[in-house]
Coordinates of C-alpha atoms and ligand atoms in Angstrom, one line a residue:
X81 CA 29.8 -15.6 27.5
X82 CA 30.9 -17.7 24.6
X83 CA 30.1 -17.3 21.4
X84 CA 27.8 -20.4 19.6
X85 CA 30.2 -20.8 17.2
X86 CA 33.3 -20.1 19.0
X87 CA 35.1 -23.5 18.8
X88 CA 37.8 -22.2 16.2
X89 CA 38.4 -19.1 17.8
X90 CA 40.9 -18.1 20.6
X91 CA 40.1 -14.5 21.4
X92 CA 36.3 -13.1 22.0
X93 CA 35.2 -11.0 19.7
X94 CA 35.9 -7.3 20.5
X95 CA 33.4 -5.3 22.2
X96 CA 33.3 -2.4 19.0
X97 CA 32.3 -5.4 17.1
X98 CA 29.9 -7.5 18.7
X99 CA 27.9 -3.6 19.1
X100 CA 28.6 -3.8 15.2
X101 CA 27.9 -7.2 14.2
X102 CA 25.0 -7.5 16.3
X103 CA 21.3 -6.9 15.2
X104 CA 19.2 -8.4 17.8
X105 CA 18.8 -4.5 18.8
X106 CA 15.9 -5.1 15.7
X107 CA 15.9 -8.5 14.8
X108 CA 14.2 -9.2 18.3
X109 CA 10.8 -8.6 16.7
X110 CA 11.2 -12.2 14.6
X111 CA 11.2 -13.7 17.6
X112 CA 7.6 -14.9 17.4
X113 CA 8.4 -16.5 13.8
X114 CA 11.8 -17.6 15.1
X115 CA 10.5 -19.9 17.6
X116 CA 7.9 -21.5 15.8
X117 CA 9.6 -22.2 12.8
X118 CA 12.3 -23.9 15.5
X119 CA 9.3 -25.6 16.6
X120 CA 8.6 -27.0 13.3
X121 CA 12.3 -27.9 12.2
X122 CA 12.3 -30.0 15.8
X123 CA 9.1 -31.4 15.8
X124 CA 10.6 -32.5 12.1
X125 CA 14.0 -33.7 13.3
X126 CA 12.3 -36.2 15.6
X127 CA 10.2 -37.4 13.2
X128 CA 13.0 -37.9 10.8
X129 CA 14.9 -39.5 13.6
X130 CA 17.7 -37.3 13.4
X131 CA 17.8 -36.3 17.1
X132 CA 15.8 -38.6 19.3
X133 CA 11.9 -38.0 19.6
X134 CA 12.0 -37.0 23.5
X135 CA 14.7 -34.6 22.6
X136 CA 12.4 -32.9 19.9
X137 CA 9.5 -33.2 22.7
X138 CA 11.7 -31.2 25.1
X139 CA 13.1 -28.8 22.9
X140 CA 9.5 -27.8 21.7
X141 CA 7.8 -27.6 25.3
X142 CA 11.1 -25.3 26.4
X143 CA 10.6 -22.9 22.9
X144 CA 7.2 -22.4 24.2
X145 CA 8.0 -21.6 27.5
X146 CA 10.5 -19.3 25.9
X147 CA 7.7 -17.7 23.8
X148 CA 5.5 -17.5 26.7
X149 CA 8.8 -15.2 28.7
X150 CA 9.3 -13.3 26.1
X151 CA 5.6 -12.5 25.8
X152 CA 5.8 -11.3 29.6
X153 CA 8.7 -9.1 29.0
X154 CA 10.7 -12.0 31.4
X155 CA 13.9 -12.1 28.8
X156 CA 16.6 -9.7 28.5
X157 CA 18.2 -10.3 24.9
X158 CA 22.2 -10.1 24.7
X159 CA 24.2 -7.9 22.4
X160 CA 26.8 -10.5 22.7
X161 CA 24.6 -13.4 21.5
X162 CA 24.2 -12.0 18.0
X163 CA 21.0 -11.8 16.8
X164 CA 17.8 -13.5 17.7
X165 CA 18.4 -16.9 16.3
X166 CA 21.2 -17.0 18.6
X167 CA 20.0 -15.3 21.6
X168 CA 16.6 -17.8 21.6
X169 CA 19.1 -20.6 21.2
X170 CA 21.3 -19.9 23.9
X171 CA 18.1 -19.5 26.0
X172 CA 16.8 -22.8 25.1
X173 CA 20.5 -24.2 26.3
X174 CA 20.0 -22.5 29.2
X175 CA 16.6 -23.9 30.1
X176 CA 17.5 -27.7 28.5
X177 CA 21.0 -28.1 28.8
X178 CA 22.4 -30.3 26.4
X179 CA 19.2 -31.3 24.5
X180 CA 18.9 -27.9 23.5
X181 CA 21.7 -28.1 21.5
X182 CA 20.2 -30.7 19.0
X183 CA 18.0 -27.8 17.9
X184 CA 20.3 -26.3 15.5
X185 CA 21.1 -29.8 13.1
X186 CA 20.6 -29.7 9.3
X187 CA 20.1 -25.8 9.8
X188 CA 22.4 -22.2 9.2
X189 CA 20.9 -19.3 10.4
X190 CA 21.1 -18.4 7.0
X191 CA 18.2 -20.4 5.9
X192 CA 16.6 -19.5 9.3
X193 CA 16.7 -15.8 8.7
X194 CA 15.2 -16.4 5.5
X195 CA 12.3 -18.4 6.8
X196 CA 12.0 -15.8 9.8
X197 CA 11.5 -12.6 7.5
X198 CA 8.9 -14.2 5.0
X199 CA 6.8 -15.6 7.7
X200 CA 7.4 -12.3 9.6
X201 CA 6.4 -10.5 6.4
X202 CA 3.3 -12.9 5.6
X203 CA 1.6 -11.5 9.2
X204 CA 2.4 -8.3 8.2
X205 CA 1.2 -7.9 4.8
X206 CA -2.1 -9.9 6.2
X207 CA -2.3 -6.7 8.3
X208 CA -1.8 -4.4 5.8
X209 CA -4.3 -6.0 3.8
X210 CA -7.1 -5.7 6.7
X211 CA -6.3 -2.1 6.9
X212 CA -6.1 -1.5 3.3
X213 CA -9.6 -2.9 3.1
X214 CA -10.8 -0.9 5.8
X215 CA -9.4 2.5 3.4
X216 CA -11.4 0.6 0.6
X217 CA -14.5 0.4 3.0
X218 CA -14.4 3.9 3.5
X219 CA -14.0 5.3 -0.2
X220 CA -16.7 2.8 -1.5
X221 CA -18.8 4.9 1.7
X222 CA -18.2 8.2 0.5
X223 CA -18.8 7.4 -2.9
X224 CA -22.2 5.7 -2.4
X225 CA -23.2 8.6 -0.6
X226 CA -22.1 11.6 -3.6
X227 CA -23.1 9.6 -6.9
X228 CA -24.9 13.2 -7.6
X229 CA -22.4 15.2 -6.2
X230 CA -21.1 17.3 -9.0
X231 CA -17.2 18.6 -9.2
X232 CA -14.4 19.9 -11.3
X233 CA -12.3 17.3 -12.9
X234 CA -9.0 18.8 -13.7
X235 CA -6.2 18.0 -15.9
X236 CA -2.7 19.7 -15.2
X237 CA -4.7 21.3 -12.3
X238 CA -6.9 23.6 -14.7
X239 CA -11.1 22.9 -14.1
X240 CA -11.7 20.5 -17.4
X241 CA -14.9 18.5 -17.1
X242 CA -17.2 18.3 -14.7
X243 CA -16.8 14.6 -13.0
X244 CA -18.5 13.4 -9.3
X245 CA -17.2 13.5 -5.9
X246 CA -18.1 9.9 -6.4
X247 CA -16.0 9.3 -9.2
X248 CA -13.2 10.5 -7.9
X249 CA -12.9 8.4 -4.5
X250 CA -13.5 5.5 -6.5
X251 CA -10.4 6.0 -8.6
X252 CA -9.0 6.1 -5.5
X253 CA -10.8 2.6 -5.2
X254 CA -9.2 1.1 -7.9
X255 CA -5.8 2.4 -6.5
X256 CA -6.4 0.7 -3.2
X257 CA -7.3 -2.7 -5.1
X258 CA -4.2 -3.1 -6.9
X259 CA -2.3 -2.4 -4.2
X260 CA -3.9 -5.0 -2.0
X261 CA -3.8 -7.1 -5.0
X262 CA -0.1 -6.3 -5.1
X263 CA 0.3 -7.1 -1.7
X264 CA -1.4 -10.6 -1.9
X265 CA 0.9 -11.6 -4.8
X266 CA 4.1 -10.7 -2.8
X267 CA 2.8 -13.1 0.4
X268 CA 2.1 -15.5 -2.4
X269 CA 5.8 -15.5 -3.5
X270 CA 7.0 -15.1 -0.6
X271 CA 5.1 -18.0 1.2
X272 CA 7.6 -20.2 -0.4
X273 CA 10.0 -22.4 2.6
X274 CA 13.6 -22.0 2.1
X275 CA 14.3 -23.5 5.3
X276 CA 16.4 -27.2 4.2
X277 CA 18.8 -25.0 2.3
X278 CA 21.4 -24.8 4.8
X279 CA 24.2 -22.2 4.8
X280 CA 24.5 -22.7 0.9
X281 CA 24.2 -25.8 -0.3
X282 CA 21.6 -28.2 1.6
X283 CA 22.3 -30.5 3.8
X284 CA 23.1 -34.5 4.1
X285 CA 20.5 -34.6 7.0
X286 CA 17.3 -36.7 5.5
X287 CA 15.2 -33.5 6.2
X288 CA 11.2 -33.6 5.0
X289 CA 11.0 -30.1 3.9
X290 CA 7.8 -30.6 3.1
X291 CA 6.2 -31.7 6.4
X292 CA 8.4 -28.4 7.5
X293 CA 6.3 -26.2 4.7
X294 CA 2.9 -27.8 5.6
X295 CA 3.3 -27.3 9.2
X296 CA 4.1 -23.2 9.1
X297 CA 1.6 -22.7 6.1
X298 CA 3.7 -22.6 2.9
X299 CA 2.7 -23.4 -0.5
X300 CA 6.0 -25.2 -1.1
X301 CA 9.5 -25.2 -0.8
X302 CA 12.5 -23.0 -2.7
X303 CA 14.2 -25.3 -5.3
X304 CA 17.7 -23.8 -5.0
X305 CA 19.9 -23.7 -2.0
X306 CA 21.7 -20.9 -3.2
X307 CA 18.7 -19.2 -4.4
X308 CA 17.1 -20.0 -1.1
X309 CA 19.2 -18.4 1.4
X310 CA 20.2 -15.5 -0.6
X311 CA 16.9 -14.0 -2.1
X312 CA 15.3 -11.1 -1.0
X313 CA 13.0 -10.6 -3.7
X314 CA 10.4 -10.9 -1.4
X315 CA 11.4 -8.4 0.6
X316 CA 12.3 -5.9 -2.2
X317 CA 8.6 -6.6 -3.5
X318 CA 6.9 -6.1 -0.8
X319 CA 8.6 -2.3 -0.1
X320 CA 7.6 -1.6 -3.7
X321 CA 4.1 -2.7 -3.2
X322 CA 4.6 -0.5 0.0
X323 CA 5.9 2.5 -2.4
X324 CA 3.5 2.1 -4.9
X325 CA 0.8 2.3 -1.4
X326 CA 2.1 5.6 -0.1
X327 CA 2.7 7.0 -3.6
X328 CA -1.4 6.6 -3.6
X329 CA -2.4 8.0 -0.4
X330 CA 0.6 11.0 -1.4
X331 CA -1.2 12.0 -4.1
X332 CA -4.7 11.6 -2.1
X333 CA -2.6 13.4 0.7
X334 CA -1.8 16.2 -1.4
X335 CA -5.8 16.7 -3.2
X336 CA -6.8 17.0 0.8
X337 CA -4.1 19.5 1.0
X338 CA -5.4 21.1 -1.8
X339 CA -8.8 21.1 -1.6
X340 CA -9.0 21.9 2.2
X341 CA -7.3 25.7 1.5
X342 CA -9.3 28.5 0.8
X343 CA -8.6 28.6 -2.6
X344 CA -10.7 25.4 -2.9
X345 CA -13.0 25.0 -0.1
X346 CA -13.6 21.7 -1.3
X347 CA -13.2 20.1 2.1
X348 CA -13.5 20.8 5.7
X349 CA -11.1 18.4 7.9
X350 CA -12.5 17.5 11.4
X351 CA -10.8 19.2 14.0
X352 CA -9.9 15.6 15.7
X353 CA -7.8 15.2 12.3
X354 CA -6.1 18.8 12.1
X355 CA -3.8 21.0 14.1
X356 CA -3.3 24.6 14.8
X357 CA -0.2 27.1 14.4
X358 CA 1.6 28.3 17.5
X359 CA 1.5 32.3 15.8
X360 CA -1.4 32.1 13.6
X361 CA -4.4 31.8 15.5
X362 CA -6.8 31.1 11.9
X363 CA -5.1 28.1 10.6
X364 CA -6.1 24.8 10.8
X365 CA -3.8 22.4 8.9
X366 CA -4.2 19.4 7.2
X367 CA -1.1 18.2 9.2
X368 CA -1.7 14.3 8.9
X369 CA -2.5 14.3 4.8
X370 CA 0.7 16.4 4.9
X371 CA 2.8 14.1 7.0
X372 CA 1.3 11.0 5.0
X373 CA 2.9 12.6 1.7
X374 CA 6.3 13.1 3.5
X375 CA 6.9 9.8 5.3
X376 CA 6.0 8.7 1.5
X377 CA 9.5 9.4 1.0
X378 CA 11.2 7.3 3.7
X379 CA 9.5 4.0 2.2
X380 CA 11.1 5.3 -1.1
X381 CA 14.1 4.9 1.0
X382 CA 13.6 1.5 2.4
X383 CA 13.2 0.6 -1.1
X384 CA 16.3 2.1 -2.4
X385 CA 18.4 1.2 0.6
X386 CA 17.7 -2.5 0.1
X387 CA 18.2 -2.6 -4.0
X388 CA 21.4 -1.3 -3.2
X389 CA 22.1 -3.6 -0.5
X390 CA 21.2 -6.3 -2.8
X391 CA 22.9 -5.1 -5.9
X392 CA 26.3 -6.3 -5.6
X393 CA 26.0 -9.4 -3.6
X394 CA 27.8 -12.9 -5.2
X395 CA 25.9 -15.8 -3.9
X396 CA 25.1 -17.2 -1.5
X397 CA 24.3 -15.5 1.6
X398 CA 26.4 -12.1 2.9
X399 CA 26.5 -10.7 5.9
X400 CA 25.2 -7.0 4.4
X401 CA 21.8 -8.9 4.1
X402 CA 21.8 -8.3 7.7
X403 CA 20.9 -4.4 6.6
X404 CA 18.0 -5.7 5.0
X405 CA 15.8 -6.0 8.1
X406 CA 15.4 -2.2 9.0
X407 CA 13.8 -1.1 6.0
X408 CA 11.2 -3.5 5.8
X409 CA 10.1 -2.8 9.3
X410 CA 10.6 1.1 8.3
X411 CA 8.1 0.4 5.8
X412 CA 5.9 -1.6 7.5
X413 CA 5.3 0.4 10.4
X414 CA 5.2 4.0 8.3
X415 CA 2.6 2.4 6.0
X416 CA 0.8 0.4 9.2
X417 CA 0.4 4.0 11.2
X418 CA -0.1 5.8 7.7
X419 CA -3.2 3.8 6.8
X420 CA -5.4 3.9 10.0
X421 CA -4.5 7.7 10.4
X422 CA -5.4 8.5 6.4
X423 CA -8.4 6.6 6.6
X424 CA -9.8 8.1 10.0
X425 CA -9.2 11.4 7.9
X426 CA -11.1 10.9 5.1
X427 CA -13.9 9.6 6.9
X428 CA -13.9 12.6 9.1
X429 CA -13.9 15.1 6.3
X430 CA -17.1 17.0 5.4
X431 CA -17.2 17.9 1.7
X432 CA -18.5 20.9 0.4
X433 CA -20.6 20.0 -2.3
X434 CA -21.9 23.8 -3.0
X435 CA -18.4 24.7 -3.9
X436 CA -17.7 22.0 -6.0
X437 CA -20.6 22.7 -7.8
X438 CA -19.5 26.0 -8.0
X439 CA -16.3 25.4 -9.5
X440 CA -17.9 22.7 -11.7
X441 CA -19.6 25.3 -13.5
X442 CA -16.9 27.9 -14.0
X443 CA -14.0 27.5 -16.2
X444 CA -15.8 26.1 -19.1
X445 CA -16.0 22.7 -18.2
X446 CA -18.5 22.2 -20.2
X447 CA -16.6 23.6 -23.5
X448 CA -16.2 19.6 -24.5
X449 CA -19.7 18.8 -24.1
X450 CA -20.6 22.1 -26.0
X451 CA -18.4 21.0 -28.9
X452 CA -19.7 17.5 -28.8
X453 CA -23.5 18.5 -29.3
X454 CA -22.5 20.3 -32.8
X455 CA -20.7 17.6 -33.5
X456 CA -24.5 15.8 -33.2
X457 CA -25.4 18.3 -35.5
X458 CA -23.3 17.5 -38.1
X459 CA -20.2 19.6 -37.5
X460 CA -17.0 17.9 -37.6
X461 CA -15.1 17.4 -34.1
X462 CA -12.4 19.6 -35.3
X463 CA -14.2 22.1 -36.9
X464 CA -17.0 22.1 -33.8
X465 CA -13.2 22.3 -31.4
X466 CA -12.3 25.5 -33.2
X467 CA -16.3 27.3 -33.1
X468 CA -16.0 26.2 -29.4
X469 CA -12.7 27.6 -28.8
X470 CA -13.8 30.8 -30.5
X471 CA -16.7 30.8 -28.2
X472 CA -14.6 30.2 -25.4
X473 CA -12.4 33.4 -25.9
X474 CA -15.1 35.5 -26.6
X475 CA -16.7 34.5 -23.5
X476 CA -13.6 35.1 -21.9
X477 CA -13.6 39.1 -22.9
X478 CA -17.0 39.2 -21.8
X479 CA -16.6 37.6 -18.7
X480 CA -19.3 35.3 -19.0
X481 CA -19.7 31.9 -19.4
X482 CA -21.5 29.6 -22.1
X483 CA -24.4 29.5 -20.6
X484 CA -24.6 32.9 -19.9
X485 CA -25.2 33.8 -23.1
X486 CA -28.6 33.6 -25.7
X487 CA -28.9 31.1 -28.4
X488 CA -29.0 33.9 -30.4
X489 CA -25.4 35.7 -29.2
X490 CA -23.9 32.2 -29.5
X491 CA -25.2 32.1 -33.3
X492 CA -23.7 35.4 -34.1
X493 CA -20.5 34.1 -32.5
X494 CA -19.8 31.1 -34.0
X495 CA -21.3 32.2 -37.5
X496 CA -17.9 33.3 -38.6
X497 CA -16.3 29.8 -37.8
X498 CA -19.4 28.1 -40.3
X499 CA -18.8 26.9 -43.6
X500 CA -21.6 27.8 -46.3
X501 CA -24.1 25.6 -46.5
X502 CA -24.1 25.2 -42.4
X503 CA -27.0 26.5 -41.1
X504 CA -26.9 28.0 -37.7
X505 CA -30.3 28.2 -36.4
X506 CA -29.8 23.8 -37.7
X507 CA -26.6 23.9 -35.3
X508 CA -27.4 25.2 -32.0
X509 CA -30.9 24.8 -31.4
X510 CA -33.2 25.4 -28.2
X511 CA -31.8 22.1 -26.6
X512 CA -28.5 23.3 -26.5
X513 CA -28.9 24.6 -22.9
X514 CA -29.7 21.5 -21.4
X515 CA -26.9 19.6 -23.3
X516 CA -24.6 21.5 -22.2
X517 CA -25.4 21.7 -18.2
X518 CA -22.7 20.0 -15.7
X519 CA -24.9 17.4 -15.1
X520 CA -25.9 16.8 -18.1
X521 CA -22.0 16.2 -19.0
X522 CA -21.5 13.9 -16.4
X523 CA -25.0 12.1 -17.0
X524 CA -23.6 11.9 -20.5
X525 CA -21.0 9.9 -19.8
X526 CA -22.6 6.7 -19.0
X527 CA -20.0 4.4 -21.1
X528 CA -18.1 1.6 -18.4
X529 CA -15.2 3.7 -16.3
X530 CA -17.2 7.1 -16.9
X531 CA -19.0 9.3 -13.9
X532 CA -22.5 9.0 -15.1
X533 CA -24.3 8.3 -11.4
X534 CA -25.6 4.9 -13.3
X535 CA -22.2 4.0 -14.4
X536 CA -21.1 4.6 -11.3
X537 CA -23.4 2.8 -8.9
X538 CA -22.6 -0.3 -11.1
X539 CA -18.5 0.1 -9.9
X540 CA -19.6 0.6 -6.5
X541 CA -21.3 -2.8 -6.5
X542 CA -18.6 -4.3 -8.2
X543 CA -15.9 -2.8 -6.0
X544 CA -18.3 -3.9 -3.2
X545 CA -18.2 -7.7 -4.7
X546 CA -14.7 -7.7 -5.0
X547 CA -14.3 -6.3 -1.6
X548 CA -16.4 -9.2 0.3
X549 CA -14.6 -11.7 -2.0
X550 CA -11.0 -10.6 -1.5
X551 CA -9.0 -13.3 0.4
X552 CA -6.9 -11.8 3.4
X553 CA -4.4 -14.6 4.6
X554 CA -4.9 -15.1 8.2
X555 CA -1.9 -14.5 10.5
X556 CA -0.2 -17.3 12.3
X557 CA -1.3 -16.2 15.8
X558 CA -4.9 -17.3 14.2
X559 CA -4.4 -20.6 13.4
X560 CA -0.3 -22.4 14.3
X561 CA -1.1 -24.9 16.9
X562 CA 1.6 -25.2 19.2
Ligands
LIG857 N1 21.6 -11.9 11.8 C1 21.9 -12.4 10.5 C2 21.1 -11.7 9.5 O1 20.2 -11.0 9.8 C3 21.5 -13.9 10.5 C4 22.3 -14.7 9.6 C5 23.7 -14.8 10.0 N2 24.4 -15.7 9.2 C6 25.7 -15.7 9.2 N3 26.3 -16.7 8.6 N4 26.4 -14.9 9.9 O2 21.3 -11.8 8.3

C-alpha cells in the first residue's frame, strides 16, 4: 500500500525500513488522543471554512466509528502505515473516501504528535495523581493510628532520638505531597496546545487555535512554532517528577526491607504481600518493597534516555523524537503498577510497636535530651555535650544505660566534667528521670515539624485538609463530548 506521502517518491520504502521507521508497534496507545484531537481540528476546519461543513460532519462521525473499532479490538494497525497518525488516517480514507483526506489540512504530524503526547500525558498524570492520593490516604491512616507509638530515629543508620511511628509515615506524607504537587505542575505546563504550529513554521490556513485549545481542555496555546513542535520539556518533566516518585517509595522500599529482617523486627509484611524461597523453607521476603526499589532504576533510565535524546537536536522537529515515546510509557506504567502494589503493602503491614519501643530505649537515644536538661540547669550546651558524652562511655563499660543508673552514680560520674562553683546535687536533680524518658523526648518536642503526638495530630489535620482540597484534573474519557 502507498505511502501518505508518497507523491515524490518512485520506489516503496524498503521493508528493513518501514520495521525501522515505524512506531505504531507503541505509538498505538495515543490513539484515543489521536482521534479526538482530529476531531477537534475538523470540527475547527469546518468552522473556519477551510474544508466544507459536511465534510468536517463526516470526517468526525467516521473518527468515532473508528474509535468505537478500535475499542472492540476490530482494527489491525499496519507497520507499513507509519505510526498512528497515519494508520487512523488511512482508516478514515478507507471508511470516507475522498472527504477523509481533508482531515490532514493546516496540520504536520509534527504538531499532531505533540498534541497527542501531552493530552496522552494529561490522563495519565490525572491517574497518577488518584493513586498517589490513595498512598497519601494510607500514610495519613497509619499515622493517625501510632501518634504514641514510640521508635528509634536514626541518623547514618545509628538509633539517635527517639521519634513516632507517626512521625515517620508522615514524612513520608510530605514526600508524597510534593510529588503530586510536582505532578500537577507538569500537566499544568504541559496543558499548553501546540497544535496550529505546523511542521515548523505555522501555517497560512486561518486556523482558531483557540476554539482548538478550548475544545480539548487547554489553558492556551504555545507561542512558537518552532518551540511548539519540538519541545519535550513536558515530557522530560514529567519522568523527573516520576524519578523523584520512585526515588520516595525506594527509600520507603528499602526501610520495609530493613525493618522487616530480624535484625529489626520492626514490621511484619502480610503474607498476601511477600514470597517464599524455593531452598529456604523460613524466609519470607519483602519481594514487592524490593522490586519497587529496583524498577526505581529503569525510570532513572527513561529519564536519561530522553535527555539524551533531546540533547543535541537543532530545531525544529527530528525524527529521533520518535524515541521519546517509550520511556514515558516505561515510566508511566512502572510508577502506575509500583504505586497500587506499594500502597497495598504498607497497609497490609503490622508494626511491631514493642520492638520499636525496645530499640527506642537502647542506644542512648535519649543522650540529647539528657544533655539538654543540664543545659536547663545552667550548664552550657557544650560543656553539658561533653558530661553527657562522658556519661555515655561510662555507661558503655558498664553495659548499662542512662537510666539504669542512680542519681547518685550519675553525680559521681559527671563530677569530674564540673567546673567549681557547679553544684551537682543543683544539676541533676530527682526530676531527671522523667526528663529524660523516650516519651518524654518525643513529648518534648512539641515545636511545628517535631513528633510531639500534639504536634503531630495538628500535621495530620493539615495533611488531611490539603488532601480533600487537592485538585486532580479529570481525564478526558470524563468529560470530552463527542
Ligand atoms: N511518529 C512520529 C513521532 O513519533 C510522528 C511525527 C513524524 N513526523 C515526521 N515528519 N516524520 O515523532
Amino acid at each position: 500500500m502507498s505511502k501518505l506521502w508518497g507523491g515524490r517518491f518512485t520506489a516503496g520504502t524498503d521493508k528493513k525500513v518501514d520495521d525501522f521507521n515505524s512506531s505504531i508497534s507503541f505509538d498505538k496507545r495515543l490513539y484515543f488522543h489521536d482521534i479526538i484531537g482530529s476531531i477537534a481540528h475538523a470540527e475547527m476546519l469546518g468552522k473556519q471554512g477551510v474544508i466544507p461543513a459536511d465534510a468536517a460532519k463526516q470526517i468526525c462521525a467516521a473518527l468515532q466509528e473508528i474509535l468505537a473499532d478500535i475499542h472492540e479490538g476490530k482494527v489491525e494497525f499496519r507497520i507499513d502505515q507509519e505510526d498512528i497518525h497515519m494508520n487512523v488516517e488511512t482508516l478514515l480514507t478507507a471508511k470516507i473516501g475522498a472527504v477523509g483526506k481533508m482531515l490532514h489540512t493546516g496540520r504536520s504530524r509534527n504538531d499532531q504528535v505533540a498534541l497527542d503526547i501531552r493530552m496522552y500525558l494529561k490522563d495519565e498524570i490525572a491517574e497518577i495523581c488518584n493513586m498517589l492520593s490513595d498512598l497519601v490516604k494510607t500514610v495519613i491512616n497509619i499515622a493517625e493510628n501510632n501518634l504514641d507509638t514510640i521508635m528509634p530515629g536514626y541518623t547514618h543508620l545509628q538509633r539517635a532520638q527517639p521519634v513516632t511511628l507517626a512521625h515517620h509515615m508522615m514524612a513520608y506524607c510530605q514526600m508524597f505531597r510534593r510529588d503530586t504537587e510536582r505532578f500537577i505542575a507538569c500537566y499544568n505546563r504541559a496543558n499548553i496546545l501546540p497544535l496550529g504550529s505546523g511542521a515548523l513554521a505555522g501555517t497560512t490556513y486561518p486556523l482558531d487555535r483557540e476554539y482548538v485549545a478550548e475544545r480539548l481542555g487547554f489553558d492556551g496555546v504555545t507561542e512558537n512554532s518552532l518551540d511548539g513542535v519540538s519541545d519535550r520539556d513536558f515530557a522530560i518533566e514529567f519522568i523527573s517528577a516520576a524519578s523523584i516518585l520512585m526515588m520516595h517509595l525506594s527509600r520507603f522500599s528499602e526501610e520495609l526491607v530493613l525493618w522487616s529482617s530480624h535484625e529489626f523486627g520492626f514490621v511484619e509484611m502480610s503474607d498476601t504481600y511477600s514470597t517464599g524461597s524455593s531452598i529456604m523453607p523460613q524466609k519470607k521476603n519483602p519481594d514487592v518493597a524490593e522490586l519497587v526499589r529496583g524498577k526505581t532504576g529503569r525510570v532513572y533510565g527513561d529519564l536519561m534516555g530522553l535527555l539524551t535524546v533531546m540533547k543535541g537536536l537543532p530545531l525544529a522537529y527530528n525524527k529521533d523524537m520518535q524515541e521519546d515515546k517509550e520511556g514515558v510509557f516505561d515510566a508511566i506504567d512502572t510508577v502506575k503498577m509500583c504505586l497500587p502494589v506499594f500502597t497495598g503493602m504498607l497497609e497490609t503491614c503490622k508494626f511491631r510497636k514493642d520492638n520499636m519501643y525496645k530499640a527506642s530505649s537502647k542506644g542512648f537515644t535519649n543522650a540529647t535530651d539528657f544533655a539538654d536538661y543540664i543545659v536547663k540547669n545552667g550548664i552550657p550546651f557544650r560543656q553539658a555535650h561533653a558530661i553527657t558524652g562522658k556519661l555515655v562511655i561510662t555507661c558503655i563499660s558498664m553495659d548499662k544505660g542512662i537510666d539504669d543508673l542512680s542519681l547518685d552514680e550519675i553525680r559521681e560520674i559527671c563530677k569530674s566534667e564540673l567546673e567549681d562553683g557547679q553544684d551537682p546535687m543543683e544539676i541533676f536533680k530527682d526530676d531527671l528521670f522523667d526528663a529524660i524518658t523516650v516519651e518524654a523526648c518525643v513529648e518534648g518536642r512539641s515545636l511545628i515539624g517535631g513528633p510531639a503526638p500534639a504536634t503531630e495530630k495538628k500535621a495530620i489535620e493539615k495533611a488531611s485538609k490539603w488532601l480533600s482540597e487537592i485538585k486532580i484534573p479529570q481525564a478526558y474519557a470524563e468529560w470530552f463530548e463527542f
